[in-house]
mmCIF file of C-alpha atoms in Angstrom:
data_model
loop_
_atom_site.group_PDB
_atom_site.id
_atom_site.type_symbol
_atom_site.label_atom_id
_atom_site.label_comp_id
_atom_site.label_asym_id
_atom_site.label_seq_id
_atom_site.Cartn_x
_atom_site.Cartn_y
_atom_site.Cartn_z
ATOM 1 C CA MET A 274 -6.998 11.283 -20.373
ATOM 2 C CA VAL A 275 -5.209 14.657 -19.648
ATOM 3 C CA VAL A 276 -8.046 15.232 -17.131
ATOM 4 C CA GLY A 277 -6.716 11.485 -15.515
ATOM 5 C CA ILE A 278 -3.133 13.232 -15.713
ATOM 6 C CA ILE A 279 -3.707 16.656 -13.943
ATOM 7 C CA SER A 280 -6.052 14.985 -11.468
ATOM 8 C CA SER A 281 -3.259 12.639 -10.629
ATOM 9 C CA PHE A 282 -0.692 15.097 -10.463
ATOM 10 C CA LEU A 283 -2.630 17.602 -7.980
ATOM 11 C CA CYS A 284 -3.664 14.423 -5.908
ATOM 12 C CA PHE A 285 0.041 13.976 -5.012
ATOM 13 C CA VAL A 286 0.507 17.278 -4.531
ATOM 14 C CA PHE A 287 -1.840 17.726 -1.783
ATOM 15 C CA LEU A 288 -0.887 14.310 -0.874
ATOM 16 C CA VAL A 289 3.023 15.570 0.147
ATOM 17 C CA LEU A 290 1.313 18.793 1.392
ATOM 18 C CA ASP A 291 -0.799 16.866 3.855
ATOM 19 C CA HIS A 292 2.313 14.669 4.715
ATOM 20 C CA TYR A 293 4.763 17.379 5.182
ATOM 21 C CA PHE A 294 2.091 19.062 7.868
ATOM 22 C CA ARG A 295 0.976 15.741 9.515
ATOM 23 C CA ILE A 296 4.812 14.386 9.997
ATOM 24 C CA ILE A 297 7.227 17.044 9.573
ATOM 25 C CA ASN A 298 5.310 19.889 10.696
ATOM 26 C CA GLY A 299 3.848 17.970 13.550
ATOM 27 C CA SER A 300 -0.084 18.762 12.574
ATOM 28 C CA THR A 301 -2.737 16.130 13.213
ATOM 29 C CA LEU A 302 -5.587 18.402 11.561
ATOM 30 C CA GLY A 303 -6.001 21.910 10.378
ATOM 31 C CA LEU A 304 -4.157 22.238 7.364
ATOM 32 C CA SER A 305 -2.874 18.400 6.990
ATOM 33 C CA LEU A 306 -6.762 17.647 7.201
ATOM 34 C CA VAL A 307 -7.480 20.511 4.363
ATOM 35 C CA PHE A 308 -5.004 19.009 2.119
ATOM 36 C CA LYS A 309 -6.146 15.511 2.920
ATOM 37 C CA ILE A 310 -9.639 16.105 1.635
ATOM 38 C CA LEU A 311 -8.530 17.969 -1.709
ATOM 39 C CA ALA A 312 -6.804 14.904 -1.901
ATOM 40 C CA SER A 313 -9.607 12.869 -1.804
ATOM 41 C CA SER A 314 -11.687 15.637 -4.197
ATOM 42 C CA CYS A 315 -9.520 14.989 -7.128
ATOM 43 C CA PHE A 316 -10.304 11.322 -7.228
ATOM 44 C CA LEU A 317 -13.764 12.105 -6.811
ATOM 45 C CA CYS A 318 -13.627 14.802 -9.428
ATOM 46 C CA LEU A 319 -12.018 12.138 -11.940
ATOM 47 C CA GLY A 320 -14.922 9.728 -11.097
ATOM 48 C CA LEU A 321 -17.241 12.376 -11.817
ATOM 49 C CA TYR A 322 -15.548 13.536 -15.059
ATOM 50 C CA SER A 323 -15.108 9.486 -16.275
ATOM 51 C CA PHE A 324 -19.002 8.935 -15.527
ATOM 52 C CA PHE A 325 -20.757 11.968 -17.650
ATOM 53 C CA ARG A 326 -17.456 11.819 -20.274
ATOM 54 C CA CYS A 327 -18.660 8.046 -20.884
ATOM 55 C CA LYS A 328 -21.896 8.561 -23.260
ATOM 56 C CA ASP A 329 -22.612 5.152 -24.443
ATOM 57 C CA LYS A 330 -23.361 3.387 -21.196
ATOM 58 C CA SER A 331 -25.558 0.764 -21.368
ATOM 59 C CA ASP A 332 -28.169 0.269 -18.255
ATOM 60 C CA GLU A 333 -26.006 -2.224 -16.809
ATOM 61 C CA PHE A 334 -22.776 -0.262 -17.218
ATOM 62 C CA LYS A 335 -24.656 3.206 -15.596
ATOM 63 C CA LYS A 336 -25.136 1.045 -12.409
ATOM 64 C CA VAL A 337 -21.650 -0.061 -12.396
ATOM 65 C CA SER A 338 -20.559 3.389 -12.684
ATOM 66 C CA LEU A 339 -23.364 5.033 -10.532
ATOM 67 C CA LEU A 340 -21.999 2.312 -7.719
ATOM 68 C CA ILE A 341 -18.336 2.858 -8.118
ATOM 69 C CA LEU A 342 -19.183 6.668 -7.679
ATOM 70 C CA PHE A 343 -21.433 6.411 -4.585
ATOM 71 C CA GLY A 344 -18.117 4.003 -3.206
ATOM 72 C CA LEU A 345 -15.682 7.387 -3.895
ATOM 73 C CA ILE A 346 -17.982 9.417 -2.387
ATOM 74 C CA ASN A 347 -17.721 7.038 0.790
ATOM 75 C CA SER A 348 -14.377 7.032 0.611
ATOM 76 C CA LEU A 349 -13.983 10.769 0.415
ATOM 77 C CA LEU A 350 -15.907 10.999 3.985
ATOM 78 C CA ALA A 351 -14.329 8.027 5.111
ATOM 79 C CA ASP A 352 -11.242 9.798 4.743
ATOM 80 C CA LEU A 353 -12.496 13.193 6.899
ATOM 81 C CA PHE A 354 -14.620 10.843 9.325
ATOM 82 C CA LEU A 355 -11.241 8.647 10.039
ATOM 83 C CA GLU A 356 -9.256 11.639 11.313
ATOM 84 C CA LEU A 357 -12.492 12.596 13.754
ATOM 85 C CA ASN A 358 -13.637 9.330 14.910
ATOM 86 C CA PHE A 359 -11.800 5.952 13.981
ATOM 87 C CA TYR A 360 -15.382 3.804 14.108
ATOM 88 C CA ALA A 361 -16.848 6.230 11.720
ATOM 89 C CA GLY A 362 -14.384 5.886 9.223
ATOM 90 C CA PHE A 363 -14.211 2.481 9.255
ATOM 91 C CA LEU A 364 -17.386 2.069 8.677
ATOM 92 C CA LEU A 365 -17.718 4.305 6.049
ATOM 93 C CA PHE A 366 -14.636 2.247 4.382
ATOM 94 C CA ILE A 367 -16.925 -1.031 4.793
ATOM 95 C CA SER A 368 -19.770 0.570 3.190
ATOM 96 C CA ALA A 369 -17.207 2.053 0.024
ATOM 97 C CA HIS A 370 -16.155 -1.465 -0.637
ATOM 98 C CA ILE A 371 -19.482 -2.979 -0.614
ATOM 99 C CA LEU A 372 -20.851 -0.676 -2.876
ATOM 100 C CA TYR A 373 -17.527 -1.673 -5.421
ATOM 101 C CA PHE A 374 -18.874 -5.275 -4.269
ATOM 102 C CA CYS A 375 -22.361 -4.718 -5.691
ATOM 103 C CA ALA A 376 -21.076 -2.969 -8.691
ATOM 104 C CA PHE A 377 -18.956 -5.979 -9.566
ATOM 105 C CA SER A 378 -22.200 -8.140 -8.539
ATOM 106 C CA VAL A 379 -24.266 -6.877 -11.866
ATOM 107 C CA TYR A 380 -22.232 -8.457 -14.381
ATOM 108 C CA SER A 381 -20.896 -11.814 -12.752
ATOM 109 C CA LYS A 382 -22.328 -14.186 -10.080
ATOM 110 C CA PHE A 383 -20.445 -15.487 -7.126
ATOM 111 C CA SER A 384 -18.709 -18.979 -7.818
ATOM 112 C CA LEU A 385 -17.857 -21.652 -5.549
ATOM 113 C CA LYS A 386 -14.212 -21.127 -6.445
ATOM 114 C CA LYS A 387 -14.229 -17.225 -4.843
ATOM 115 C CA TRP A 388 -15.792 -18.098 -1.765
ATOM 116 C CA ILE A 389 -12.756 -21.261 -1.332
ATOM 117 C CA PHE A 390 -10.321 -18.291 -2.061
ATOM 118 C CA ILE A 391 -11.734 -15.963 0.462
ATOM 119 C CA ALA A 392 -12.015 -18.352 3.681
ATOM 120 C CA VAL A 393 -8.082 -19.182 2.704
ATOM 121 C CA PHE A 394 -6.784 -15.861 2.157
ATOM 122 C CA THR A 395 -8.526 -14.252 5.313
ATOM 123 C CA SER A 396 -7.650 -17.208 7.404
ATOM 124 C CA VAL A 397 -3.692 -17.125 5.946
ATOM 125 C CA PHE A 398 -3.526 -13.419 6.685
ATOM 126 C CA SER A 399 -5.481 -12.950 9.623
ATOM 127 C CA VAL A 400 -2.846 -15.572 11.280
ATOM 128 C CA CYS A 401 -0.187 -14.125 9.677
ATOM 129 C CA ASP A 402 -1.507 -10.539 11.035
ATOM 130 C CA TRP A 403 -1.705 -12.089 14.506
ATOM 131 C CA PHE A 404 1.628 -13.429 14.748
ATOM 132 C CA ALA A 405 3.342 -10.369 12.828
ATOM 133 C CA PRO A 406 5.444 -8.723 15.639
ATOM 134 C CA TRP A 407 4.866 -5.349 14.178
ATOM 135 C CA PHE A 408 1.635 -4.681 15.195
ATOM 136 C CA GLU A 409 -0.754 -4.650 18.422
ATOM 137 C CA PHE A 410 -3.820 -4.955 17.697
ATOM 138 C CA GLY A 411 -5.679 -5.550 21.071
ATOM 139 C CA ILE A 412 -9.567 -5.591 21.136
ATOM 140 C CA LEU A 413 -9.598 -4.214 17.733
ATOM 141 C CA PHE A 414 -8.338 -7.393 15.930
ATOM 142 C CA PRO A 415 -12.229 -8.733 15.002
ATOM 143 C CA PHE A 416 -12.270 -5.707 12.717
ATOM 144 C CA VAL A 417 -9.380 -6.350 11.191
ATOM 145 C CA ILE A 418 -10.540 -9.714 10.290
ATOM 146 C CA PHE A 419 -13.709 -8.201 9.770
ATOM 147 C CA TYR A 420 -12.481 -5.772 7.039
ATOM 148 C CA THR A 421 -9.965 -8.248 5.541
ATOM 149 C CA CYS A 422 -12.694 -10.404 5.008
ATOM 150 C CA VAL A 423 -14.653 -7.582 3.215
ATOM 151 C CA TRP A 424 -12.202 -6.718 1.143
ATOM 152 C CA THR A 425 -11.058 -10.283 -0.125
ATOM 153 C CA PHE A 426 -14.751 -10.359 -1.109
ATOM 154 C CA VAL A 427 -14.404 -6.926 -3.116
ATOM 155 C CA MET A 428 -10.618 -8.395 -4.937
ATOM 156 C CA ALA A 429 -12.405 -11.677 -5.586
ATOM 157 C CA LYS A 430 -15.448 -10.162 -7.677
ATOM 158 C CA ALA A 431 -13.416 -7.252 -8.907
ATOM 159 C CA ALA A 432 -11.253 -10.394 -10.555
ATOM 160 C CA ASP A 433 -13.791 -10.651 -12.691
ATOM 161 C CA SER A 434 -13.228 -7.388 -14.718
ATOM 162 C CA PHE A 435 -10.235 -9.195 -16.004
ATOM 163 C CA LYS A 436 -12.001 -10.675 -18.679
ATOM 164 C CA TRP A 437 -13.194 -7.842 -20.690
ATOM 165 C CA ASN A 438 -10.471 -6.251 -23.117
ATOM 166 C CA SER A 439 -10.442 -2.865 -22.429
ATOM 167 C CA ILE A 440 -7.847 -0.838 -20.381
ATOM 168 C CA GLN A 441 -10.608 0.217 -17.939
ATOM 169 C CA ALA A 442 -11.841 -3.051 -17.255
ATOM 170 C CA LYS A 443 -8.596 -4.285 -16.582
ATOM 171 C CA LEU A 444 -7.638 -1.409 -14.103
ATOM 172 C CA MET A 445 -10.883 -2.137 -11.846
ATOM 173 C CA PRO A 446 -9.228 -4.956 -10.308
ATOM 174 C CA VAL A 447 -5.566 -3.313 -9.918
ATOM 175 C CA GLY A 448 -6.935 -0.487 -8.198
ATOM 176 C CA ILE A 449 -9.032 -2.666 -5.900
ATOM 177 C CA ILE A 450 -5.655 -4.666 -5.071
ATOM 178 C CA LEU A 451 -4.215 -1.202 -4.571
ATOM 179 C CA PHE A 452 -6.393 -0.336 -1.895
ATOM 180 C CA GLY A 453 -5.712 -3.830 0.197
ATOM 181 C CA MET A 454 -2.245 -2.921 -0.155
ATOM 182 C CA SER A 455 -2.718 0.631 1.407
ATOM 183 C CA ASP A 456 -4.435 -1.303 4.232
ATOM 184 C CA ILE A 457 -1.723 -3.397 4.470
ATOM 185 C CA LEU A 458 0.324 -1.098 5.226
ATOM 186 C CA LEU A 459 -1.283 1.169 7.043
ATOM 187 C CA GLN A 460 -1.374 -1.231 9.825
ATOM 188 C CA PHE A 461 2.154 -0.257 10.718
ATOM 189 C CA ASN A 462 0.588 3.283 11.523
ATOM 190 C CA VAL A 463 -2.491 2.599 13.426
ATOM 191 C CA PHE A 464 -1.711 -0.902 15.406
ATOM 192 C CA PRO A 465 2.442 0.134 15.984
ATOM 193 C CA ALA A 466 4.071 -2.612 18.384
ATOM 194 C CA GLU A 467 6.003 -0.523 20.961
ATOM 195 C CA SER A 468 9.473 -2.452 19.001
ATOM 196 C CA LEU A 469 8.391 -0.340 15.596
ATOM 197 C CA SER A 470 10.047 2.701 15.428
ATOM 198 C CA LYS A 471 7.939 6.215 14.629
ATOM 199 C CA GLU A 472 10.293 6.343 11.393
ATOM 200 C CA ALA A 473 9.752 3.306 10.119
ATOM 201 C CA ALA A 474 5.913 3.428 11.027
ATOM 202 C CA SER A 475 5.837 7.301 8.759
ATOM 203 C CA VAL A 476 7.263 5.629 5.858
ATOM 204 C CA MET A 477 5.028 2.860 5.805
ATOM 205 C CA PHE A 478 2.397 5.433 6.115
ATOM 206 C CA ILE A 479 3.616 7.747 2.985
ATOM 207 C CA ILE A 480 3.647 3.911 1.064
ATOM 208 C CA SER A 481 0.120 3.185 2.055
ATOM 209 C CA ASN A 482 -1.342 6.719 1.526
ATOM 210 C CA SER A 483 0.498 6.602 -2.120
ATOM 211 C CA PHE A 484 -0.953 3.542 -2.929
ATOM 212 C CA TYR A 485 -4.722 3.901 -1.408
ATOM 213 C CA TYR A 486 -4.665 7.541 -3.416
ATOM 214 C CA GLY A 487 -3.377 5.655 -6.749
ATOM 215 C CA ALA A 488 -5.878 2.877 -6.404
ATOM 216 C CA GLN A 489 -8.956 5.756 -6.296
ATOM 217 C CA LEU A 490 -7.698 7.341 -9.362
ATOM 218 C CA VAL A 491 -7.112 4.283 -10.976
ATOM 219 C CA ILE A 492 -11.144 3.271 -9.962
ATOM 220 C CA ALA A 493 -12.296 6.313 -10.847
ATOM 221 C CA TYR A 494 -10.393 6.257 -14.402
ATOM 222 C CA SER A 495 -12.057 2.546 -14.563
ATOM 223 C CA ILE A 496 -15.570 3.870 -15.600
ATOM 224 C CA SER A 497 -14.391 6.274 -18.354
ATOM 225 C CA LYS A 498 -15.464 3.562 -20.807
ATOM 226 C CA ASN A 499 -18.496 1.265 -21.602
ATOM 227 C CA TYR A 500 -16.836 -2.517 -21.434
ATOM 228 C CA LEU A 501 -19.542 -4.197 -20.508
ATOM 229 C CA LYS A 502 -20.680 -3.830 -24.538
ATOM 230 C CA ASP A 503 -18.270 -6.102 -25.582
ATOM 231 C CA LYS A 504 -18.273 -9.657 -25.186
ATOM 232 C CA PRO A 505 -16.119 -10.908 -22.045
ATOM 233 C CA GLN A 506 -13.474 -13.667 -22.705
ATOM 234 C CA GLN A 507 -14.094 -17.250 -21.757
#
């Protein structure tokens, strides 16, 4: 718990410095990028600590933990490449979500109810996005739909973690939901309409990043206990 608190504190200190040099100072790379990677390194370090701290890992939970760790590594790389090349960062974030999905698939199957939820959520969200006056997606809108679909798959699968009593298990889907909320708010910064003020986009960017790093820290902490050794609730 102490390591988690320290990692979270340092992560948000670095995040504040990133926002300062990016938004107030006007720097797009340089120190801003350095502090962004340092912030991302905090959730990766917490994930590594959680993995090695958990001494009673079953083979099943070891698979879950390793897939989560690789997802955190991909997320750190995505944070870096998103600043250098949008498409490279986009693909790395997709791969991170796929790794999280594979982690949750270790201990449960995919039901028909989840397919229905994914279809309905993706359709409704995409329509709302398209008609929202704050965004201009242009030719990138298919990428937004695809990303939304992938994240919805992960969210639907992560919900299975609520079956276990462990707080670590219940934190897993919370992290995925926060991840998705950060992406929703990030649209204000990545695809702003001309009518959207820069100040509003900047505020949304700050909130989005806060949700994103909070999500990754929660996901990293969630592998600190082997909750799969307990029987899930029916």
